[in-house]
Amino acid sequence: MIETTVAYFAVLVLLQSTLLIMTGCLAMRFCGRQKPVVQSVILRVTLLAILVCPLVSLAAHHLGANSYALLPAWDMNAVAVTDSIPAPETSNPLPTEAGNSEGLPAAHAPLEAMPRPQDPVVTMNIPEASNVSPIAADNATLSTVVLDNQPTGFSLQSLIGWSVTLTWLSGVIFMLTKLLRAYRGITRVVRNSQPAEAPLQNLCRETAERLGQHPPEVLISPVVHAPCLTGIRKPLILLPAQNDLSDSVQRDIFLHELAHLARRDCLYFMLARLATAVLFFQPLVWWLSRRMEQLADDICDDYVIHYGSGRKHYANTLVDFAERLPAPALTTEVGLAMVSQRSALSRRVLRILDTSRVLTLRLPVKWGALILLLGVSATTSAALLVTTPAEESAPQQDAPAQSDENQGTAVKPNSSEQKQESENTGLHLRGNVVSPTGQPVPHASIGYASTGWDQRQRTRLVTTDARGNFEITIPASDPRYAALHNDSMLVALADGYGPAVGSVMQFDLSGEMRKSLLKKIANSHIPLEFLEQSRKRIQNAKPTFQLVADDVPLTGTVVDIEGQPVAGARLQVTQLRATETGSLDAWEAAAQKPGADYYEIGLLLTKAIGNHVGGATLEYIPAVVTDQNGRFTIKGLGRERLVRLLISGPGIATSYVEARTRTGNIIELPLQARSPSSETIVYHPSEFTHVAGPSLPVTGVIRDAKTHQPLPGVKLQSYHLAGHRVSGWSEGLVQAVTDDQGRYRLEGLPIGKNEVICLSARDQPYLLYKFSTELKAGSPAPQQDVELVRGVWANGRTYDQVSGEPVRGGRLVYAPLKGNPFAKSIQKSYALLTSHYRLQKDGTYRMPVLPGPGVIGVMADDHMLYQRGKGAEKLIDQDKQIKAINTTPFWIIATNYHVLAEVNPARDAESVQVDLAFDPGQTLRINVVKQDGAASQSGNYVGLMEEFPSWNGFEQGQLEIRGYRPDRPRRVQVIDAESQQAGFLLINEQNPTDLKITLDPWAEITGRLVDEAGNPKAGVKLSNVYHAISKDPSVALLPPDPEQKSGGTVSYLTDENGRFQIRGMIPGAKYRVAAQEIRKNPIYIELGDFLRGKPLQPGEVRDLGDIIFKRPTESN
């Protein structure tokens, strides 16, 4: 009987829920087609009706209420008819002969199906024979007549009944188990979360008071990817671990989640999940649940639109969080996420941006009462339409116990997984290596290399297995742990393929490195196009190395200037780069466009292995040597790669050569298109001939200047080579090291005047020494002896003066102050080499200095974190236009360093202690508002840092100002290109608060540069006057030029007719502009205030007419 009862109950609920949901749909169609609030209330009432209706049916049945009987068709052929017998004797079921478990129903009971007499399944409610009257037993055997009840019919009924029962109970247990697992998962997330900081809690409290709600607790969790509300009795808000969200974004987040709280969406969401678990076979219930969630998000979005920062701002917030979703969130079943995998994002965004809608946040009381009344009526009608036998209460009492037992078993694996995760420490990497076609590559070697100054070494970590997979676990105590966390990258090598490179974060199982990197770039304020490009690369990075085919090697010949082959020339790889797509098509197309330069096309390239600093070669990529015919072949690079080679050999000048593993023609690019005097880079195809210039060796001995003892282990390297306009590009290209007798032989210098720098061993306090040597063709090899000056060790530590944490990574420089008597010994030989002395990982340093007064400057690697020039005010003349310290033999520019300090060791001192404190200064937040009152979603601004005012990107309507000091007014200049608005603010208050910039329609100027004869001046660069903007913060900067895609300061070029156009000018601001010709030995003039004292008006387009480009006279 139990299988029939449960099956009957399932059919009853299916019919009732179908009727109720159809009624609800009709009500929505006629009452609330365009109003989400009305639809939401109707669906909530419908949900409650679905849950309550079966209980009302049971109650009505037990109260004896009559109703319609809609039995399943297969039940109608097994109806038992009972004779009228005395009620007292037949009110209890009785046993029958042969152990039959059949019972006799009461005379007043409704007609119902009876099991077959031989059915052994039903064994419930059987009284003992001793308690039964013999007369009653006899009556029982004579009173039952079975009509049309063949044995096959009973068998089919039982089979179908048990099939329906087991299927339904199994589904319910499975769905409830899934729900319980989700509940335990979110409980674990909440337990492992941390309370939000006080500002966030306060912001939540303020927002809750605005909505008339009691503020819930706010927690921060590293495992959630979007804000969510969870909990019914004690609700709380979970936020992802992000510190880059502005106050306006956080306020919108709280508005959305608190709207859910005000509507009690968590309760109804849980009831909907229970309904789908019990009625999993009813598709309309699933639709009802999804539709309720959709309407809840829509209404909460309307709350944010009404109370929040603006439609577009909020839509961008949703898109940003949606991009971070890697998988369904843990709160899928038990919480309300602001953005989830089920969120119809595009529909929501279009709805948010639709200004034609009328917002309705709450339903009037009379509407709610009417809908509730209709719901009660519909529930009562559905309950009386179909009733169930009284016996169906029995299986319902047993079902929860069975469900709980299964749920408890199902969650055990999660508990063990949690325990295992808590026991794991250190770094856990996992990934795979595949071929160009996607096939696994076994026995591939995985190692890491530094992304810093020297990448010549690669440390091997592991080899892939037969399926191309690898897994690396490194404890936190392992020295490699710190190396891999310090911006290292992984390199995969395999025979027959080109290497592949990837960031460590791609393979980090915890995901923390990826989050940290995203946070780092979010705080970098790089231009928005680069920021978005970086975000996509990080978010889309997969834990897979895909090697490239090695079917296009570099081949060619090395010859001298007379065309003769050079045998024994050595070719070493110093850098290997690729594009994101793996093809050089886009790179070549961009490189061949007019006006392209090295910096612009470099944006198309992804992370490289190797660099050009110090001539470091990749020793894990084998070098090759030319044969007797000067021929070479370099394999193992991979196709479609850009390669930088270092070519050296006896009698030839060492040089860099750029090539690509692709056939084609030579491509020449300037470093910077707007500076013709800059270096030109030549890219060769895969087959090329390198013409090596001649060279002479330079020999000599290096000694101590005082003792004249030879110094072993001194490194000599090129500082500035002949033929190179930019010294940095030839730094370290040619190298040699002195032997035990202090002797050296330096080969590879080109013909001409070269500068060489000498670097003593790291454990010796000798100062840097630079000397010049001029090589002439046909002349004998020169000899140059050198005497190094021994100094005093300057030791110290660097630290953040607010947090006390060490400054990890940076470069140092030293120079003696002018007037130091000991400076004469290095007056002509001392050199500036900014990359040589560096901070250690613990923030300490050691570098040699001279006795007497001098200056140490240090620049942290994170150059946007601290204000520059701290300590310079005591060392420089404030009246000078350039903030330079009077050191010798070169000036130290204060704005090139974060901290500067004077050092003055005694003559006989062995060391001196100088600690350097970095000051982050005060951080300010400025809201940016457009003319319509909405927040500016994105744009560029000046004012992030005090020195070197440059354009940085901002998002979400808020700017960050770092290192503010009241004694130094700060210029803040904003441009919103999308709305074509701009604004300006000068901050000079002691404790500025509630800062806001309201943008105006920007202005535009045009004009023409002409010479004194009226002829147009083409190719003239217009730029800011640096000393004017440095001295006067009220002077505005020229806006960024959208046509200027390469590096360098903002500038505008006149066209062939001498005309120029500048958009994005600040209404009412003053400017100081200079003009400079783009050619060798250019003329530079300051145009000054070319607006002629007449400020620009909002939206104005002004033609300045002809501006005379007049060569300055000597009196000027």
mmCIF file with all atom_site columns, C-alpha atoms in Angstrom, residues 292-409:
data_model
loop_
_atom_site.group_PDB
_atom_site.id
_atom_site.type_symbol
_atom_site.label_atom_id
_atom_site.label_alt_id
_atom_site.label_comp_id
_atom_site.label_asym_id
_atom_site.label_entity_id
_atom_site.label_seq_id
_atom_site.pdbx_PDB_ins_code
_atom_site.Cartn_x
_atom_site.Cartn_y
_atom_site.Cartn_z
_atom_site.occupancy
_atom_site.B_iso_or_equiv
_atom_site.pdbx_formal_charge
_atom_site.auth_seq_id
_atom_site.auth_comp_id
_atom_site.auth_asym_id
_atom_site.auth_atom_id
_atom_site.pdbx_PDB_model_num
ATOM 1   C CA . MET A 1 292 ? 11.785  34.682 -8.804  1.00 0.00 ? 292 MET A CA 1
ATOM 2   C CA . GLU A 1 293 ? 15.567  35.055 -8.673  1.00 0.00 ? 293 GLU A CA 1
ATOM 3   C CA . GLN A 1 294 ? 15.555  37.105 -11.874 1.00 0.00 ? 294 GLN A CA 1
ATOM 4   C CA . LEU A 1 295 ? 12.862  39.432 -10.562 1.00 0.00 ? 295 LEU A CA 1
ATOM 5   C CA . ALA A 1 296 ? 14.685  39.789 -7.239  1.00 0.00 ? 296 ALA A CA 1
ATOM 6   C CA . ASP A 1 297 ? 17.843  40.924 -9.063  1.00 0.00 ? 297 ASP A CA 1
ATOM 7   C CA . ASP A 1 298 ? 15.813  43.324 -11.215 1.00 0.00 ? 298 ASP A CA 1
ATOM 8   C CA . ILE A 1 299 ? 14.135  44.951 -8.225  1.00 0.00 ? 299 ILE A CA 1
ATOM 9   C CA . CYS A 1 300 ? 17.406  45.193 -6.292  1.00 0.00 ? 300 CYS A CA 1
ATOM 10  C CA . ASP A 1 301 ? 19.004  46.737 -9.401  1.00 0.00 ? 301 ASP A CA 1
ATOM 11  C CA . ASP A 1 302 ? 16.215  49.341 -9.289  1.00 0.00 ? 302 ASP A CA 1
ATOM 12  C CA . TYR A 1 303 ? 17.118  50.076 -5.671  1.00 0.00 ? 303 TYR A CA 1
ATOM 13  C CA . VAL A 1 304 ? 20.706  50.795 -6.751  1.00 0.00 ? 304 VAL A CA 1
ATOM 14  C CA . ILE A 1 305 ? 19.525  52.966 -9.660  1.00 0.00 ? 305 ILE A CA 1
ATOM 15  C CA . HIS A 1 306 ? 17.296  54.941 -7.285  1.00 0.00 ? 306 HIS A CA 1
ATOM 16  C CA . TYR A 1 307 ? 19.740  55.357 -4.393  1.00 0.00 ? 307 TYR A CA 1
ATOM 17  C CA . GLY A 1 308 ? 23.132  54.679 -5.996  1.00 0.00 ? 308 GLY A CA 1
ATOM 18  C CA . SER A 1 309 ? 25.795  56.369 -8.099  1.00 0.00 ? 309 SER A CA 1
ATOM 19  C CA . GLY A 1 310 ? 24.219  56.064 -11.529 1.00 0.00 ? 310 GLY A CA 1
ATOM 20  C CA . ARG A 1 311 ? 23.038  53.625 -14.153 1.00 0.00 ? 311 ARG A CA 1
ATOM 21  C CA . LYS A 1 312 ? 26.213  53.362 -16.233 1.00 0.00 ? 312 LYS A CA 1
ATOM 22  C CA . HIS A 1 313 ? 28.460  53.199 -13.210 1.00 0.00 ? 313 HIS A CA 1
ATOM 23  C CA . TYR A 1 314 ? 26.437  50.329 -11.755 1.00 0.00 ? 314 TYR A CA 1
ATOM 24  C CA . ALA A 1 315 ? 26.282  48.471 -15.087 1.00 0.00 ? 315 ALA A CA 1
ATOM 25  C CA . ASN A 1 316 ? 30.071  48.619 -15.347 1.00 0.00 ? 316 ASN A CA 1
ATOM 26  C CA . THR A 1 317 ? 30.314  47.260 -11.805 1.00 0.00 ? 317 THR A CA 1
ATOM 27  C CA . LEU A 1 318 ? 28.207  44.230 -12.738 1.00 0.00 ? 318 LEU A CA 1
ATOM 28  C CA . VAL A 1 319 ? 30.297  43.575 -15.851 1.00 0.00 ? 319 VAL A CA 1
ATOM 29  C CA . ASP A 1 320 ? 33.527  43.802 -13.862 1.00 0.00 ? 320 ASP A CA 1
ATOM 30  C CA . PHE A 1 321 ? 32.350  41.225 -11.342 1.00 0.00 ? 321 PHE A CA 1
ATOM 31  C CA . ALA A 1 322 ? 30.951  38.961 -14.064 1.00 0.00 ? 322 ALA A CA 1
ATOM 32  C CA . GLU A 1 323 ? 34.384  38.825 -15.724 1.00 0.00 ? 323 GLU A CA 1
ATOM 33  C CA . ARG A 1 324 ? 35.870  37.477 -12.498 1.00 0.00 ? 324 ARG A CA 1
ATOM 34  C CA . LEU A 1 325 ? 33.594  34.458 -12.295 1.00 0.00 ? 325 LEU A CA 1
ATOM 35  C CA . PRO A 1 326 ? 35.681  31.321 -13.003 1.00 0.00 ? 326 PRO A CA 1
ATOM 36  C CA . ALA A 1 327 ? 33.033  28.821 -11.934 1.00 0.00 ? 327 ALA A CA 1
ATOM 37  C CA . PRO A 1 328 ? 29.655  28.646 -10.157 1.00 0.00 ? 328 PRO A CA 1
ATOM 38  C CA . ALA A 1 329 ? 29.980  30.258 -6.769  1.00 0.00 ? 329 ALA A CA 1
ATOM 39  C CA . LEU A 1 330 ? 29.661  28.406 -3.501  1.00 0.00 ? 330 LEU A CA 1
ATOM 40  C CA . THR A 1 331 ? 26.558  30.386 -2.703  1.00 0.00 ? 331 THR A CA 1
ATOM 41  C CA . THR A 1 332 ? 24.597  29.067 -5.669  1.00 0.00 ? 332 THR A CA 1
ATOM 42  C CA . GLU A 1 333 ? 22.114  27.126 -3.527  1.00 0.00 ? 333 GLU A CA 1
ATOM 43  C CA . VAL A 1 334 ? 21.957  29.049 -0.267  1.00 0.00 ? 334 VAL A CA 1
ATOM 44  C CA . GLY A 1 335 ? 22.837  32.683 -0.915  1.00 0.00 ? 335 GLY A CA 1
ATOM 45  C CA . LEU A 1 336 ? 22.102  35.607 -3.201  1.00 0.00 ? 336 LEU A CA 1
ATOM 46  C CA . ALA A 1 337 ? 25.112  36.640 -5.275  1.00 0.00 ? 337 ALA A CA 1
ATOM 47  C CA . MET A 1 338 ? 25.216  40.062 -6.865  1.00 0.00 ? 338 MET A CA 1
ATOM 48  C CA . VAL A 1 339 ? 26.396  38.401 -10.100 1.00 0.00 ? 339 VAL A CA 1
ATOM 49  C CA . SER A 1 340 ? 26.195  34.649 -10.677 1.00 0.00 ? 340 SER A CA 1
ATOM 50  C CA . GLN A 1 341 ? 26.476  32.202 -13.530 1.00 0.00 ? 341 GLN A CA 1
ATOM 51  C CA . ARG A 1 342 ? 22.679  32.333 -13.858 1.00 0.00 ? 342 ARG A CA 1
ATOM 52  C CA . SER A 1 343 ? 22.562  36.117 -14.073 1.00 0.00 ? 343 SER A CA 1
ATOM 53  C CA . ALA A 1 344 ? 21.310  37.236 -17.519 1.00 0.00 ? 344 ALA A CA 1
ATOM 54  C CA . LEU A 1 345 ? 23.998  39.886 -17.576 1.00 0.00 ? 345 LEU A CA 1
ATOM 55  C CA . SER A 1 346 ? 23.278  41.404 -20.973 1.00 0.00 ? 346 SER A CA 1
ATOM 56  C CA . ARG A 1 347 ? 19.555  41.637 -20.184 1.00 0.00 ? 347 ARG A CA 1
ATOM 57  C CA . ARG A 1 348 ? 20.249  43.212 -16.799 1.00 0.00 ? 348 ARG A CA 1
ATOM 58  C CA . VAL A 1 349 ? 22.659  45.778 -18.250 1.00 0.00 ? 349 VAL A CA 1
ATOM 59  C CA . LEU A 1 350 ? 20.207  46.797 -20.983 1.00 0.00 ? 350 LEU A CA 1
ATOM 60  C CA . ARG A 1 351 ? 17.458  47.039 -18.387 1.00 0.00 ? 351 ARG A CA 1
ATOM 61  C CA . ILE A 1 352 ? 19.618  49.160 -16.073 1.00 0.00 ? 352 ILE A CA 1
ATOM 62  C CA . LEU A 1 353 ? 20.499  51.562 -18.885 1.00 0.00 ? 353 LEU A CA 1
ATOM 63  C CA . ASP A 1 354 ? 16.854  51.893 -19.991 1.00 0.00 ? 354 ASP A CA 1
ATOM 64  C CA . THR A 1 355 ? 15.865  55.365 -18.760 1.00 0.00 ? 355 THR A CA 1
ATOM 65  C CA . SER A 1 356 ? 12.297  55.060 -20.077 1.00 0.00 ? 356 SER A CA 1
ATOM 66  C CA . ARG A 1 357 ? 11.255  52.709 -17.270 1.00 0.00 ? 357 ARG A CA 1
ATOM 67  C CA . VAL A 1 358 ? 9.387   53.937 -14.203 1.00 0.00 ? 358 VAL A CA 1
ATOM 68  C CA . LEU A 1 359 ? 10.991  52.560 -11.056 1.00 0.00 ? 359 LEU A CA 1
ATOM 69  C CA . THR A 1 360 ? 8.662   50.842 -8.563  1.00 0.00 ? 360 THR A CA 1
ATOM 70  C CA . LEU A 1 361 ? 10.409  49.601 -5.437  1.00 0.00 ? 361 LEU A CA 1
ATOM 71  C CA . ARG A 1 362 ? 7.496   48.669 -3.162  1.00 0.00 ? 362 ARG A CA 1
ATOM 72  C CA . LEU A 1 363 ? 3.976   47.367 -3.750  1.00 0.00 ? 363 LEU A CA 1
ATOM 73  C CA . PRO A 1 364 ? 1.070   49.290 -2.201  1.00 0.00 ? 364 PRO A CA 1
ATOM 74  C CA . VAL A 1 365 ? -0.589  47.526 0.735   1.00 0.00 ? 365 VAL A CA 1
ATOM 75  C CA . LYS A 1 366 ? -3.929  47.156 -1.034  1.00 0.00 ? 366 LYS A CA 1
ATOM 76  C CA . TRP A 1 367 ? -2.263  45.395 -3.959  1.00 0.00 ? 367 TRP A CA 1
ATOM 77  C CA . GLY A 1 368 ? -0.484  43.014 -1.598  1.00 0.00 ? 368 GLY A CA 1
ATOM 78  C CA . ALA A 1 369 ? -3.690  42.242 0.270   1.00 0.00 ? 369 ALA A CA 1
ATOM 79  C CA . LEU A 1 370 ? -5.561  41.549 -2.969  1.00 0.00 ? 370 LEU A CA 1
ATOM 80  C CA . ILE A 1 371 ? -2.880  39.194 -4.273  1.00 0.00 ? 371 ILE A CA 1
ATOM 81  C CA . LEU A 1 372 ? -2.743  37.388 -0.925  1.00 0.00 ? 372 LEU A CA 1
ATOM 82  C CA . LEU A 1 373 ? -6.521  36.936 -0.921  1.00 0.00 ? 373 LEU A CA 1
ATOM 83  C CA . LEU A 1 374 ? -6.436  35.512 -4.449  1.00 0.00 ? 374 LEU A CA 1
ATOM 84  C CA . GLY A 1 375 ? -3.652  33.188 -3.390  1.00 0.00 ? 375 GLY A CA 1
ATOM 85  C CA . VAL A 1 376 ? -5.643  31.843 -0.437  1.00 0.00 ? 376 VAL A CA 1
ATOM 86  C CA . SER A 1 377 ? -8.624  31.239 -2.709  1.00 0.00 ? 377 SER A CA 1
ATOM 87  C CA . ALA A 1 378 ? -6.535  29.449 -5.301  1.00 0.00 ? 378 ALA A CA 1
ATOM 88  C CA . THR A 1 379 ? -4.856  27.309 -2.673  1.00 0.00 ? 379 THR A CA 1
ATOM 89  C CA . THR A 1 380 ? -8.152  26.227 -1.130  1.00 0.00 ? 380 THR A CA 1
ATOM 90  C CA . SER A 1 381 ? -9.621  25.377 -4.530  1.00 0.00 ? 381 SER A CA 1
ATOM 91  C CA . ALA A 1 382 ? -6.582  23.330 -5.534  1.00 0.00 ? 382 ALA A CA 1
ATOM 92  C CA . ALA A 1 383 ? -6.550  21.535 -2.189  1.00 0.00 ? 383 ALA A CA 1
ATOM 93  C CA . LEU A 1 384 ? -10.192 20.471 -2.537  1.00 0.00 ? 384 LEU A CA 1
ATOM 94  C CA . LEU A 1 385 ? -9.771  19.473 -6.144  1.00 0.00 ? 385 LEU A CA 1
ATOM 95  C CA . VAL A 1 386 ? -7.590  16.473 -5.308  1.00 0.00 ? 386 VAL A CA 1
ATOM 96  C CA . THR A 1 387 ? -7.321  14.682 -1.976  1.00 0.00 ? 387 THR A CA 1
ATOM 97  C CA . THR A 1 388 ? -5.155  11.826 -0.807  1.00 0.00 ? 388 THR A CA 1
ATOM 98  C CA . PRO A 1 389 ? -5.701  8.782  1.372   1.00 0.00 ? 389 PRO A CA 1
ATOM 99  C CA . ALA A 1 390 ? -5.087  9.178  5.067   1.00 0.00 ? 390 ALA A CA 1
ATOM 100 C CA . GLU A 1 391 ? -2.397  6.578  5.009   1.00 0.00 ? 391 GLU A CA 1
ATOM 101 C CA . GLU A 1 392 ? -0.026  8.830  3.018   1.00 0.00 ? 392 GLU A CA 1
ATOM 102 C CA . SER A 1 393 ? 1.103   10.452 6.240   1.00 0.00 ? 393 SER A CA 1
ATOM 103 C CA . ALA A 1 394 ? 3.141   7.391  7.087   1.00 0.00 ? 394 ALA A CA 1
ATOM 104 C CA . PRO A 1 395 ? 5.733   7.608  4.326   1.00 0.00 ? 395 PRO A CA 1
ATOM 105 C CA . GLN A 1 396 ? 6.106   11.330 4.881   1.00 0.00 ? 396 GLN A CA 1
ATOM 106 C CA . GLN A 1 397 ? 7.163   10.653 8.440   1.00 0.00 ? 397 GLN A CA 1
ATOM 107 C CA . ASP A 1 398 ? 9.848   8.260  7.287   1.00 0.00 ? 398 ASP A CA 1
ATOM 108 C CA . ALA A 1 399 ? 11.231  10.289 4.409   1.00 0.00 ? 399 ALA A CA 1
ATOM 109 C CA . PRO A 1 400 ? 13.123  12.949 6.403   1.00 0.00 ? 400 PRO A CA 1
ATOM 110 C CA . ALA A 1 401 ? 15.086  10.350 8.348   1.00 0.00 ? 401 ALA A CA 1
ATOM 111 C CA . GLN A 1 402 ? 16.193  8.685  5.149   1.00 0.00 ? 402 GLN A CA 1
ATOM 112 C CA . SER A 1 403 ? 17.103  12.022 3.582   1.00 0.00 ? 403 SER A CA 1
ATOM 113 C CA . ASP A 1 404 ? 19.159  13.117 6.566   1.00 0.00 ? 404 ASP A CA 1
ATOM 114 C CA . GLU A 1 405 ? 21.097  9.875  6.544   1.00 0.00 ? 405 GLU A CA 1
ATOM 115 C CA . ASN A 1 406 ? 22.007  10.244 2.912   1.00 0.00 ? 406 ASN A CA 1
ATOM 116 C CA . GLN A 1 407 ? 22.948  13.886 3.352   1.00 0.00 ? 407 GLN A CA 1
ATOM 117 C CA . GLY A 1 408 ? 25.289  13.062 6.166   1.00 0.00 ? 408 GLY A CA 1
ATOM 118 C CA . THR A 1 409 ? 27.083  10.519 4.000   1.00 0.00 ? 409 THR A CA 1
#
